[in-house]
Short mmCIF file of C-alpha atoms and ligand atoms in Angstrom, two decimals:
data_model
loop_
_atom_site.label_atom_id
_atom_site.label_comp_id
_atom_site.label_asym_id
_atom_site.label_seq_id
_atom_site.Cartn_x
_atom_site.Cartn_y
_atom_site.Cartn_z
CA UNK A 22 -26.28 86.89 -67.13
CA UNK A 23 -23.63 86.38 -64.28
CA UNK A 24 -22.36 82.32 -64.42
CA UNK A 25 -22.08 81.23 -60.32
CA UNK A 26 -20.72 78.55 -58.87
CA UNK A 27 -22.31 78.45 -55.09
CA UNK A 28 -20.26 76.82 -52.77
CA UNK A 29 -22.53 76.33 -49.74
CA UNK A 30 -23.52 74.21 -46.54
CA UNK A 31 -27.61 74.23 -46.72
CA UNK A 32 -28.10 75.12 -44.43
CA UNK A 33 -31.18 77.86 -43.62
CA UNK A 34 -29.82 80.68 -44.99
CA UNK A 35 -28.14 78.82 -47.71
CA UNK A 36 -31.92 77.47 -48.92
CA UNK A 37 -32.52 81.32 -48.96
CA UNK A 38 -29.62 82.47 -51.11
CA UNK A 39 -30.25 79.06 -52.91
CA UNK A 40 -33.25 80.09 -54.44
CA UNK A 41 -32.74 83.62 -54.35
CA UNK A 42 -29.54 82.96 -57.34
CA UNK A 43 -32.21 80.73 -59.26
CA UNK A 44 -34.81 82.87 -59.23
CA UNK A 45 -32.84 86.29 -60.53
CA UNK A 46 -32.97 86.22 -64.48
CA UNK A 47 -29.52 88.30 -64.19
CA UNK A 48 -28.09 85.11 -63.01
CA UNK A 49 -27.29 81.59 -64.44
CA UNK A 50 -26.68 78.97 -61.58
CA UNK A 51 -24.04 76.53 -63.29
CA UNK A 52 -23.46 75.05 -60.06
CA UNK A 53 -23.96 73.96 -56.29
CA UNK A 54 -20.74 73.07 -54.89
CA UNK A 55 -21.35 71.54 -51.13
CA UNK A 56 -19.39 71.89 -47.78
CA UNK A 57 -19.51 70.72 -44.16
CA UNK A 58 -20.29 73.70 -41.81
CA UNK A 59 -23.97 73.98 -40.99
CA UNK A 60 -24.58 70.35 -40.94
CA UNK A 61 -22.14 67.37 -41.95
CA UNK A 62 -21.16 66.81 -45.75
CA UNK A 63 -23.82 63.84 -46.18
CA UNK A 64 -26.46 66.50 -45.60
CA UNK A 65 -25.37 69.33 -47.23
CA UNK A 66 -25.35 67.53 -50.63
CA UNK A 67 -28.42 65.27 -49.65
CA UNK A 68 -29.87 68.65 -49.17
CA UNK A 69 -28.76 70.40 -52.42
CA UNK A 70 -30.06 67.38 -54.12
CA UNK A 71 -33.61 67.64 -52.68
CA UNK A 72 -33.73 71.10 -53.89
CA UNK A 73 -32.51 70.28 -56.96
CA UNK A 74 -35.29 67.75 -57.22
CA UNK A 75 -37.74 70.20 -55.78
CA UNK A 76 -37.65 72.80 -57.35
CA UNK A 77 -36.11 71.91 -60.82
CA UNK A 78 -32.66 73.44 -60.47
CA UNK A 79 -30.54 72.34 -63.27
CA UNK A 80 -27.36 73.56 -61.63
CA UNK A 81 -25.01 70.22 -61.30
CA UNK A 82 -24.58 69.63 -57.40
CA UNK A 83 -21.19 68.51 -56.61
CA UNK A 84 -20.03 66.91 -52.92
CA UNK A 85 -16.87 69.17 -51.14
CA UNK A 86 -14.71 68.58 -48.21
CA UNK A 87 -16.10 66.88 -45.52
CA UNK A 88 -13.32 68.90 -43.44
CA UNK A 89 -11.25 71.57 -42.81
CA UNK A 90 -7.54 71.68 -44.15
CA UNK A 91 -5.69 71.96 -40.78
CA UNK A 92 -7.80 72.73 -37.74
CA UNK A 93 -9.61 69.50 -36.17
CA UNK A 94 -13.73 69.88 -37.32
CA UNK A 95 -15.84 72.13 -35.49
CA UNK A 96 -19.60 70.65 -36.01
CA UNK A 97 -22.39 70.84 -37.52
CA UNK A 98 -24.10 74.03 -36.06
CA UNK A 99 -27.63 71.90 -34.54
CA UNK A 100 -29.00 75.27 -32.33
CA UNK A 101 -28.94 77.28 -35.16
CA UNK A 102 -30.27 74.90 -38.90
CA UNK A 103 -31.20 71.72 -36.83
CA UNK A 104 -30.29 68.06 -37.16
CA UNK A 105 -30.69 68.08 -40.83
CA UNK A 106 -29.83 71.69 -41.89
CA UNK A 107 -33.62 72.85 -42.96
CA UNK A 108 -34.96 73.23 -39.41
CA UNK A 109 -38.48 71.42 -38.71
CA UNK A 110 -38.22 70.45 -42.92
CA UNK A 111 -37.11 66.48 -42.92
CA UNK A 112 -35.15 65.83 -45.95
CA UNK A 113 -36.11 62.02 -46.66
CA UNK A 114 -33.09 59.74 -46.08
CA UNK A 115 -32.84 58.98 -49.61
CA UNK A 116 -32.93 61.87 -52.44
CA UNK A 117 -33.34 61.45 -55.93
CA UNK A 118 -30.19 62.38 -58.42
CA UNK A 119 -26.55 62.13 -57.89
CA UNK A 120 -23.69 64.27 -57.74
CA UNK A 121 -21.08 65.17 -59.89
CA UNK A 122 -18.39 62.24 -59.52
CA UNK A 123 -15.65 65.03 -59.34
CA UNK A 124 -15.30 66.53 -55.84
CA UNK A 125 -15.90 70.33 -56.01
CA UNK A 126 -12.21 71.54 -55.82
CA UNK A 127 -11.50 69.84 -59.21
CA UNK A 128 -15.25 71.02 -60.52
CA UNK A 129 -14.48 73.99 -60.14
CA UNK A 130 -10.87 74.17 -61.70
CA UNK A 131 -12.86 72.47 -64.50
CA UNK A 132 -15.40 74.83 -64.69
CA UNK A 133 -13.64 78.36 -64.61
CA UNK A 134 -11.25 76.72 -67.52
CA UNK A 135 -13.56 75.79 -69.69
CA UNK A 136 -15.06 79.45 -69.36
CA UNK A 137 -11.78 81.37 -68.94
CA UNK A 138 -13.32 85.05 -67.00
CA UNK A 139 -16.94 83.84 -66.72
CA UNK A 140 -17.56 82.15 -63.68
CA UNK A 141 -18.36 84.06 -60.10
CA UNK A 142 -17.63 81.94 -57.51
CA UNK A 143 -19.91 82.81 -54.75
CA UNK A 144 -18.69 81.21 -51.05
CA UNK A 145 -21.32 80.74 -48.38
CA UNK A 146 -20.11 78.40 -46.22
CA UNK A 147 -16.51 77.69 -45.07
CA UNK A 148 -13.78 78.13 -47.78
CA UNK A 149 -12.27 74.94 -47.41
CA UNK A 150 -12.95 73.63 -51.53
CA UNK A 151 -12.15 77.21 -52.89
CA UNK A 152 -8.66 76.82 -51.04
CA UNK A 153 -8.29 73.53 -52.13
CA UNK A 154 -8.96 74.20 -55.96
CA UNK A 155 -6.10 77.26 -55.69
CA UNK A 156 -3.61 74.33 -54.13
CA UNK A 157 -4.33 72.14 -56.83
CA UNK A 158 -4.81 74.79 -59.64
CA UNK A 159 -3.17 77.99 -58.66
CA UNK A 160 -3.87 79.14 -62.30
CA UNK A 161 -7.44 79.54 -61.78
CA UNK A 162 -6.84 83.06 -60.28
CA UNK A 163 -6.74 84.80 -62.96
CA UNK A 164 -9.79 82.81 -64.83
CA UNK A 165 -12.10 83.92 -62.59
CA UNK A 166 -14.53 86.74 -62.66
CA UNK A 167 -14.80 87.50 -59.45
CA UNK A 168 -15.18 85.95 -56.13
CA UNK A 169 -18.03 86.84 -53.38
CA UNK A 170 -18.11 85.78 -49.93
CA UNK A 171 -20.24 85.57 -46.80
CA UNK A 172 -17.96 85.37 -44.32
CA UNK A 173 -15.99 87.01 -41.56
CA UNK A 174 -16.45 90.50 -39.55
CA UNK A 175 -15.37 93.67 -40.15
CA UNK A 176 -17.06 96.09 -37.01
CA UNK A 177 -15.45 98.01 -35.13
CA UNK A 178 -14.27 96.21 -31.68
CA UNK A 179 -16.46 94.78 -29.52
CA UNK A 180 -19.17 92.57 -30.63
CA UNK A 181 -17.83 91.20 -34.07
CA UNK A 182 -18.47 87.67 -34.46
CA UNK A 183 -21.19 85.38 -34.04
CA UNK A 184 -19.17 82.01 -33.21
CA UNK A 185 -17.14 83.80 -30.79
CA UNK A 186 -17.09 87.31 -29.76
CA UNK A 187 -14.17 87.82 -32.71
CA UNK A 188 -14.96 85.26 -35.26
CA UNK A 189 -17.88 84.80 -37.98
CA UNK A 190 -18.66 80.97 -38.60
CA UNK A 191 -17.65 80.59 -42.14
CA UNK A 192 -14.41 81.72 -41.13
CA UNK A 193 -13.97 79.90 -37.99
CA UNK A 194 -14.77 76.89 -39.57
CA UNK A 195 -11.53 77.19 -41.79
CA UNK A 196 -9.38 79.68 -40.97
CA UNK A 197 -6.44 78.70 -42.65
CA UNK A 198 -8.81 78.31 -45.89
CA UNK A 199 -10.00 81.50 -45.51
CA UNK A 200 -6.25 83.37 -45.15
CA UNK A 201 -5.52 81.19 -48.17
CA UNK A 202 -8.48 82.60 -50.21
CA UNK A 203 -8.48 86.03 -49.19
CA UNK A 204 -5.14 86.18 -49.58
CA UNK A 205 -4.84 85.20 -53.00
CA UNK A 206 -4.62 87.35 -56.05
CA UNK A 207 -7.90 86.93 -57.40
CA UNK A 208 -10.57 89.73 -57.20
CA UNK A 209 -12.51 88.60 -53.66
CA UNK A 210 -15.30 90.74 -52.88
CA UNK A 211 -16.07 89.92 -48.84
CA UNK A 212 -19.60 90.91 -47.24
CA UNK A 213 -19.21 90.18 -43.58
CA UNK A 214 -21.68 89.79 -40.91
CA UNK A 215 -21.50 93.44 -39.60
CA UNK A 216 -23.08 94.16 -43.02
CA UNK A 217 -24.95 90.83 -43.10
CA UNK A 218 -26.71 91.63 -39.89
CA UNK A 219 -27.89 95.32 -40.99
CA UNK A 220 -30.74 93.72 -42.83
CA UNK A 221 -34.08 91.59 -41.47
CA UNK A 222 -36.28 88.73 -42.65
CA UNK A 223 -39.17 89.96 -40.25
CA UNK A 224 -41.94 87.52 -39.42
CA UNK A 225 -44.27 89.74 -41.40
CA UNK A 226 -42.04 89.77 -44.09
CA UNK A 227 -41.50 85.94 -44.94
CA UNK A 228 -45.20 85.85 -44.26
CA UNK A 229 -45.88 87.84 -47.27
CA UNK A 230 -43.71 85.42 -48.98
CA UNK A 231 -45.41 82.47 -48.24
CA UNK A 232 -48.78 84.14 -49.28
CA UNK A 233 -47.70 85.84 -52.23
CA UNK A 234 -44.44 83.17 -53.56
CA UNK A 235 -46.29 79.71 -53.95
CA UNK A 236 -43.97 76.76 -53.40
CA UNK A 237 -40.82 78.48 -52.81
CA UNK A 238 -42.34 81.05 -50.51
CA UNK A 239 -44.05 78.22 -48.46
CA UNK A 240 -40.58 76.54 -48.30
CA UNK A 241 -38.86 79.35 -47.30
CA UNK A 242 -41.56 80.01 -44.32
CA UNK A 243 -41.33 76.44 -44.17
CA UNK A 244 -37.22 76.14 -43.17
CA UNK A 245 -37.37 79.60 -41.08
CA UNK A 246 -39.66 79.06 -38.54
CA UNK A 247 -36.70 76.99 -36.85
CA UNK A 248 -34.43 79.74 -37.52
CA UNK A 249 -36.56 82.51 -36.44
CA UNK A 250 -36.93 80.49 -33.06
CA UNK A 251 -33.13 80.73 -32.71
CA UNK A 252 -33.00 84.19 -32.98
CA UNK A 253 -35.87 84.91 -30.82
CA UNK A 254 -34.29 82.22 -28.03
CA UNK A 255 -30.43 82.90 -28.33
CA UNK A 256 -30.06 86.23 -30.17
CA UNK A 257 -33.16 87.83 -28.94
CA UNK A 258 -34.45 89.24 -32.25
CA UNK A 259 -38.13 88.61 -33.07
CA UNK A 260 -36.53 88.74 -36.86
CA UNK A 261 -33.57 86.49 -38.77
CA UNK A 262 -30.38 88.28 -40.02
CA UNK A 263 -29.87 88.09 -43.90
CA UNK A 264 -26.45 86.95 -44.18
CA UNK A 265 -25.94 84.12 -47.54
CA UNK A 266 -28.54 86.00 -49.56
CA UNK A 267 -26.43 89.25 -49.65
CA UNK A 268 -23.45 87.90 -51.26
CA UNK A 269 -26.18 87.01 -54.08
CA UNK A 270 -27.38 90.60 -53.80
CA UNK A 271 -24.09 91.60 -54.44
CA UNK A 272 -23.55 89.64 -57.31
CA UNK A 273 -27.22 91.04 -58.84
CA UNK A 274 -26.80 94.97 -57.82
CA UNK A 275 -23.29 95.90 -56.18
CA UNK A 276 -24.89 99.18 -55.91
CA UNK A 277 -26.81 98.25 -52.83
CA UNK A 278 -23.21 97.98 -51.14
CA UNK A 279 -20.20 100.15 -50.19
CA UNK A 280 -16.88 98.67 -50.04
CA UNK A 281 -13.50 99.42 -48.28
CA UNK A 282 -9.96 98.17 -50.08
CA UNK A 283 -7.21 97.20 -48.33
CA UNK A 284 -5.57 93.36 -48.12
CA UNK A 285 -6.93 90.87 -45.82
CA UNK A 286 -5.47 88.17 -43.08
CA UNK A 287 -6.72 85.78 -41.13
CA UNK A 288 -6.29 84.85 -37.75
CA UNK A 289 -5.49 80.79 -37.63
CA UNK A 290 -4.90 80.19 -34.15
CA UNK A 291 -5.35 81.31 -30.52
CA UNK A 292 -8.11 83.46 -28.47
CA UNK A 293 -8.83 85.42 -31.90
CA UNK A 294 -8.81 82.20 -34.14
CA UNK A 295 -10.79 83.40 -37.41
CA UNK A 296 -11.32 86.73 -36.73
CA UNK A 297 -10.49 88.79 -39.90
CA UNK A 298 -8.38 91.96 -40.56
CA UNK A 299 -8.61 94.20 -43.38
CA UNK A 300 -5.40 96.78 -43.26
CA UNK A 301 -6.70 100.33 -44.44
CA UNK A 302 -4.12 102.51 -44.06
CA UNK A 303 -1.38 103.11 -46.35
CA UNK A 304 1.67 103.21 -43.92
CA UNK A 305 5.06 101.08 -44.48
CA UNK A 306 5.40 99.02 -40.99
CA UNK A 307 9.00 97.50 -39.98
CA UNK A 308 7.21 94.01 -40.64
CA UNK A 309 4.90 94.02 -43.15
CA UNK A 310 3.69 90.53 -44.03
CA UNK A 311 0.86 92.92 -46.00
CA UNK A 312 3.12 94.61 -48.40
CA UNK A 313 2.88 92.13 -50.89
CA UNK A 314 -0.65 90.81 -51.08
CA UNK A 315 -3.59 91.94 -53.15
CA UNK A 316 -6.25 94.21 -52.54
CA UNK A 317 -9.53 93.02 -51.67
CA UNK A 318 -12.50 94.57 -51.18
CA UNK A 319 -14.92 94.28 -48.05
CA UNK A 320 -18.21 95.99 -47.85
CA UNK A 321 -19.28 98.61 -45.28
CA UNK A 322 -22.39 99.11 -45.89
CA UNK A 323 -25.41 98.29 -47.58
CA UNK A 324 -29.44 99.82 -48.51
CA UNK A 325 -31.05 97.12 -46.31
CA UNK A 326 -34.53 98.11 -48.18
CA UNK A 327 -33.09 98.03 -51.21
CA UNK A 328 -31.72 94.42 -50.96
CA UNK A 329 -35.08 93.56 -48.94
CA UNK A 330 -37.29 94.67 -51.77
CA UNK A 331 -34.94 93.03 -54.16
CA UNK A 332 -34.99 89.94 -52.75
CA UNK A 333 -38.96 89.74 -52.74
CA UNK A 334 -39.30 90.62 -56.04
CA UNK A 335 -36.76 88.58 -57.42
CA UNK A 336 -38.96 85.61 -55.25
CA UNK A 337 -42.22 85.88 -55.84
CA UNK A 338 -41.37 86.05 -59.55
CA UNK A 339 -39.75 82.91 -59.29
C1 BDR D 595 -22.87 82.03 -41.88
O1 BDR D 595 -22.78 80.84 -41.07
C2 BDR D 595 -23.84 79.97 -41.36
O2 BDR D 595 -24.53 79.60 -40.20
C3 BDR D 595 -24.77 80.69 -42.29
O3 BDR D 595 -25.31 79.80 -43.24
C4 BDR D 595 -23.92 81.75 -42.92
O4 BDR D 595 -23.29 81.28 -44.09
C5 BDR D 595 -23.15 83.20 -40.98
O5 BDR D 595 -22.13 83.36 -40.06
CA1 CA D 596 -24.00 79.25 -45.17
#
């Protein structure tokens, strides 16, 4: 079994990888670290708790930044999760359960100690308490397993992000997170939306969920039909991309993905503010703030059926 920490902002998608991590028997959800991004802090955790309460998680839930390190807060993203973060699904005001009393950043220094190269930390949302647990704890690097992260873009020019035409919202949210976490010399494993968007939750597919998964299937048609009304308003797509439920994919079968090595940087200010760079080639440039940075990997592509089938399996056998 793979031990994850999911750092998240539930957040549509988020309920989708969510469930997707607790139902895999390959993979042992320690616990649901929370961030602003989709919807404010309050709601991310009040909404990890409710699924926690739902559906019997026994991952810990643990509250996370309510901001970003440097830039001032971009917003909850209301067009695309709704007011609450689960679409036309009302989270009552008050949940049952508490979090952890530690904020995430120090739960998860605590965490990868105590299991020194056991713990995947999978990032979902902006990276804001994964780059404040390497500030306080820059030992952790080299406890980790791995690291796995929705987030950025990696196409070729032209359309590339989905927040602005060069930057993916994870990212954007927190770029100077992100360059801090990608830049570190821990093994980070990025699947970005250009690989994120190859794949489709199609109406007929999450309605063979919800007729063939019980509860979770009727809460995941449940939270998507906001979602899906996005897409078909703004991004004109009669079908939802499947972008937080690939990093779990990743973590279950890295075979459904290719991957490209070559260090990473973020953009943290100006027109392309968190847009992401991978550098692929192997020449030595008069200044090259790249020569001394690790390796990380991005994928390229990925067997959209595969991952599709997976992921339906792995849910109605919840
Ligand atoms: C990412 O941003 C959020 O809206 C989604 O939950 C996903 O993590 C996609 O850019
Ligand atoms: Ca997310």
């Amino acid at each position: 079994k793979t031990k994850i920490i999911l750092d998240t902002d539930p957040g549509i998608d988020d309920v989708f990888a969510i469930l997707f991590a607790e139902a895999h028997p390959d993979i042992e959800l320690k616990g649901i670290t929370t961030i602003y991004g989709n919807v404010t802090i309050e709601n991310a955790t009040r909404n990890a708790l409710y699924l926690k309460q739902k559906f019997q998680l026994q991952a810990d839930i643990v509250t996370g930044a309510s901001k970003p390190i440097v830039r001032p807060p971009v917003g909850p993203t209301v067009v695309v999760h709704g007011e609450g973060g689960f679409g036309d699904v009302n989270v009552p005001a008050e949940v049952e359960g508490q979090a952890d009393p530690r904020p995430a950043y120090q739960y998860i220094i605590d965490a990868v100690k105590a299991e020194p190269g056991e713990i995947t930390l999978v990032a979902i949302g902006p990276l804001t308490n994964l780059a404040l647990a390497l500030q306080a704890d820059p030992s952790i690097v080299d406890l980790v397993n791995k690291v796995v992260i929705m987030g950025g873009a990696f196409g070729e020019n032209g359309h590339r992000g989905n927040v602005t035409p060069f930057a993916e919202a994870n990212v954007h949210d927190d770029p100077h997170a992100a360059d801090m976490v990608l830049t570190a010399s821990w093994p980070v494993v990025v699947i970005g939306l250009d690989v994120t968007e190859q794949s489709f939750f199609t109406r007929d597919y999450l309605d063979q969920l919800r007729d063939n998964a019980g509860d979770v299937g009727q809460f995941i048609w449940d939270v998507s039909r906001f979602y899906l009304r996005f897409y078909s308003e703004k991004v004109g797509l009669d079908a939802c991309h499947v972008h937080d439920p690939s990093a779990i994919a990743y973590v279950i079968n890295p075979e459904l993905f290719t991957l490209r090595e070559g260090p990473i940087r973020v953009v943290v200010d100006g027109v392309a503010e968190g847009m992401t760079i991978q550098k692929i080639d192997d020449r030595v440039y008069p200044h090259d703030e790249w020569m001394n940075q690790s390796p990380q990997q991005v994928a390229v592509t990925v067997k959209d059926a595969e991952l599709l089938e997976l992921y339906r399996h792995s849910i109605i056998n919840y």
